[in-house]
Amino acid sequence: MTLDELHLHRLLVAHDGSENADLALRAAITAARRDHAAVTLLAVAPNVATDLSRWAVAAGIPPASQEEVDAEAQQIVREAVERVPTDIPVKMIVRRGKPGPEIIAQARGCDYDAILLGARGVGRVGALVGSVSSYVLHHADIAVFVAHAPKVRHDEQGNPAGVVAAETP
């Protein structure tokens, strides 16, 4: 099933500041315009004490404060909201915790028709071990659409030879 095959009223877009999340947002904007749907943009700030600190220490990165991480998530969702045309109703939400479970909790707490998110987005809020899109695909009770960045083909010498269309499972 594709996004075009559904008639949508409310879309949940998980955004982490990555290129793939921007692709999901663009798909949501197209669908929202077509169906006169509303968009909710969600950013999830990792809990520094339990989620981000272990990853940062393992990666050799000094851990950020919870206030910095929360502010970054707020900024990401504000920037995404600014890209939504004014004729589309949009709401922004920031939650704190592990992205996959928080996306599912938000989806289950409201009457959304679909969740859109990017695949393997290593966004500005912070990279966490594990696949958020895989978690959401396996736990969602509604349609999930995962956006992938366009793949670049390379010629025999390893030089980029062109771009093919984005894939959506």
Tab-separated table of C-alpha atoms in Angstrom:
chain	number	residue	atom	x	y	z
A	1	MET	CA	0.000	0.000	0.000
A	2	THR	CA	1.247	3.505	-0.766
A	3	LEU	CA	0.510	6.840	0.843
A	4	ASP	CA	-1.439	7.817	-2.279
A	5	GLU	CA	-3.876	4.936	-1.775
A	6	LEU	CA	-5.103	6.191	1.605
A	7	HIS	CA	-7.494	9.011	2.418
A	8	LEU	CA	-5.871	10.702	5.393
A	9	HIS	CA	-7.169	13.098	8.031
A	10	ARG	CA	-4.372	13.219	10.622
A	11	LEU	CA	-0.701	12.468	10.039
A	12	LEU	CA	2.013	11.997	12.654
A	13	VAL	CA	5.471	12.915	11.380
A	14	ALA	CA	8.418	11.967	13.593
A	15	HIS	CA	11.287	14.367	12.916
A	16	ASP	CA	14.870	14.180	14.180
A	17	GLY	CA	16.429	16.866	12.002
A	18	SER	CA	17.800	14.387	9.462
A	19	GLU	CA	17.533	14.431	5.666
A	20	ASN	CA	15.333	11.340	5.748
A	21	ALA	CA	12.961	12.987	8.225
A	22	ASP	CA	12.711	15.941	5.825
A	23	LEU	CA	11.689	13.502	3.085
A	24	ALA	CA	8.962	12.134	5.366
A	25	LEU	CA	7.801	15.689	6.080
A	26	ARG	CA	7.617	16.501	2.357
A	27	ALA	CA	5.540	13.365	1.748
A	28	ALA	CA	3.233	14.345	4.610
A	29	ILE	CA	2.806	17.851	3.184
A	30	THR	CA	1.870	16.409	-0.217
A	31	ALA	CA	-0.645	14.003	1.347
A	32	ALA	CA	-2.050	16.676	3.667
A	33	ARG	CA	-2.648	19.051	0.771
A	34	ARG	CA	-4.306	16.330	-1.286
A	35	ASP	CA	-6.597	15.131	1.518
A	36	HIS	CA	-6.962	18.379	3.500
A	37	ALA	CA	-5.355	16.587	6.432
A	38	ALA	CA	-3.716	17.927	9.584
A	39	VAL	CA	-0.069	17.245	10.436
A	40	THR	CA	1.438	16.710	13.868
A	41	LEU	CA	5.214	17.031	14.034
A	42	LEU	CA	6.889	15.083	16.809
A	43	ALA	CA	10.470	15.320	18.041
A	44	VAL	CA	11.752	13.069	20.806
A	45	ALA	CA	14.489	14.314	23.112
A	46	PRO	CA	16.517	11.476	24.604
A	47	ASN	CA	16.638	11.300	28.377
A	48	VAL	CA	20.235	12.312	29.032
A	49	ALA	CA	20.490	10.379	32.288
A	50	THR	CA	19.407	7.037	30.830
A	51	ASP	CA	19.728	7.137	27.034
A	52	LEU	CA	22.144	9.706	25.692
A	53	SER	CA	24.936	9.588	28.277
A	54	ARG	CA	25.929	5.956	27.646
A	55	TRP	CA	25.997	6.508	23.901
A	56	ALA	CA	27.958	9.767	24.196
A	57	VAL	CA	30.558	8.263	26.528
A	58	ALA	CA	30.979	5.228	24.248
A	59	ALA	CA	31.421	7.541	21.248
A	60	GLY	CA	33.846	9.801	23.096
A	61	ILE	CA	31.467	12.769	22.994
A	62	PRO	CA	30.929	14.855	26.113
A	63	PRO	CA	27.314	14.383	27.228
A	64	ALA	CA	24.971	17.338	26.818
A	65	SER	CA	22.724	18.618	29.557
A	66	GLN	CA	19.048	17.662	29.497
A	67	GLU	CA	18.207	21.320	28.910
A	68	GLU	CA	20.433	21.411	25.810
A	69	VAL	CA	18.933	18.211	24.417
A	70	ASP	CA	15.367	19.409	25.103
A	71	ALA	CA	16.112	22.790	23.479
A	72	GLU	CA	17.556	21.056	20.413
A	73	ALA	CA	14.418	18.920	20.046
A	74	GLN	CA	12.264	22.055	20.355
A	75	GLN	CA	14.363	23.775	17.682
A	76	ILE	CA	14.107	20.803	15.320
A	77	VAL	CA	10.334	20.681	15.546
A	78	ARG	CA	10.027	24.499	15.199
A	79	GLU	CA	12.164	24.437	12.046
A	80	ALA	CA	10.047	21.618	10.625
A	81	VAL	CA	6.815	23.499	11.418
A	82	GLU	CA	8.163	26.507	9.505
A	83	ARG	CA	8.433	24.342	6.369
A	84	VAL	CA	4.751	23.372	6.487
A	85	PRO	CA	2.639	25.642	4.255
A	86	THR	CA	0.212	27.887	6.117
A	87	ASP	CA	-2.836	26.233	4.508
A	88	ILE	CA	-2.082	22.938	6.324
A	89	PRO	CA	-3.072	22.666	10.003
A	90	VAL	CA	0.044	21.753	11.974
A	91	LYS	CA	0.762	21.002	15.605
A	92	MET	CA	4.118	20.386	17.256
A	93	ILE	CA	4.915	18.040	20.120
A	94	VAL	CA	8.170	17.279	21.916
A	95	ARG	CA	8.388	14.186	24.088
A	96	ARG	CA	11.291	12.846	26.132
A	97	GLY	CA	12.471	9.257	26.120
A	98	LYS	CA	13.424	6.557	23.640
A	99	PRO	CA	12.240	7.611	20.155
A	100	GLY	CA	10.540	4.362	19.070
A	101	PRO	CA	8.380	3.882	22.164
A	102	GLU	CA	7.580	7.599	22.350
A	103	ILE	CA	6.424	7.690	18.723
A	104	ILE	CA	4.193	4.675	19.351
A	105	ALA	CA	2.823	6.204	22.575
A	106	GLN	CA	1.949	9.410	20.734
A	107	ALA	CA	0.308	7.478	17.899
A	108	ARG	CA	-1.761	5.375	20.294
A	109	GLY	CA	-2.822	8.405	22.309
A	110	CYS	CA	-4.421	10.153	19.333
A	111	ASP	CA	-6.471	9.313	16.270
A	112	TYR	CA	-3.793	9.363	13.548
A	113	ASP	CA	-4.209	7.669	10.178
A	114	ALA	CA	-0.492	7.160	9.539
A	115	ILE	CA	3.002	7.669	10.927
A	116	LEU	CA	5.712	9.036	8.637
A	117	LEU	CA	9.388	8.997	9.563
A	118	GLY	CA	12.815	8.758	8.032
A	119	ALA	CA	14.899	5.596	7.898
A	120	ARG	CA	18.129	5.505	9.854
A	121	GLY	CA	18.074	9.213	10.535
A	122	VAL	CA	21.053	10.174	12.589
A	123	GLY	CA	19.507	13.466	13.519
A	124	ARG	CA	20.728	16.451	15.457
A	125	VAL	CA	19.073	15.376	18.711
A	126	GLY	CA	21.465	12.445	18.900
A	127	ALA	CA	21.998	9.024	17.443
A	128	LEU	CA	20.787	6.116	19.506
A	129	VAL	CA	21.725	2.504	19.056
A	130	GLY	CA	18.929	0.576	17.347
A	131	SER	CA	16.511	1.242	14.566
A	132	VAL	CA	13.666	3.601	15.381
A	133	SER	CA	11.905	2.983	12.071
A	134	SER	CA	12.087	-0.783	12.602
A	135	TYR	CA	10.643	-0.431	16.095
A	136	VAL	CA	7.780	1.741	14.845
A	137	LEU	CA	7.035	-0.626	11.952
A	138	HIS	CA	6.754	-3.573	14.345
A	139	HIS	CA	4.713	-1.862	17.065
A	140	ALA	CA	2.344	0.504	15.239
A	141	ASP	CA	-1.360	-0.220	14.914
A	142	ILE	CA	-1.698	2.146	11.938
A	143	ALA	CA	0.005	2.607	8.573
A	144	VAL	CA	3.711	3.490	8.749
A	145	PHE	CA	5.644	5.058	5.895
A	146	VAL	CA	9.429	5.180	6.063
A	147	ALA	CA	11.276	7.623	3.816
A	148	HIS	CA	14.745	6.815	2.496
A	149	ALA	CA	17.167	9.309	0.988
A	150	PRO	CA	17.687	8.869	-2.747
A	151	LYS	CA	20.417	6.391	-3.519
A	152	VAL	CA	23.421	7.524	-5.518
A	153	ARG	CA	24.752	5.142	-8.148
A	154	HIS	CA	28.441	5.015	-8.863
A	155	ASP	CA	30.275	4.239	-12.077
A	156	GLU	CA	33.162	1.775	-12.351
A	157	GLN	CA	35.599	4.334	-10.914
A	158	GLY	CA	33.419	4.979	-7.842
A	159	ASN	CA	32.205	8.386	-9.004
A	160	PRO	CA	28.521	9.330	-8.513
A	161	ALA	CA	26.664	8.469	-11.727
A	162	GLY	CA	23.193	9.764	-10.919
A	163	VAL	CA	20.364	9.587	-8.460
A	164	VAL	CA	17.408	7.216	-8.436
A	165	ALA	CA	14.021	7.762	-6.797
A	166	ALA	CA	13.556	7.413	-3.044
A	167	GLU	CA	12.344	4.030	-1.869
A	168	THR	CA	9.523	3.394	0.560
A	169	PRO	CA	8.915	-0.092	1.919
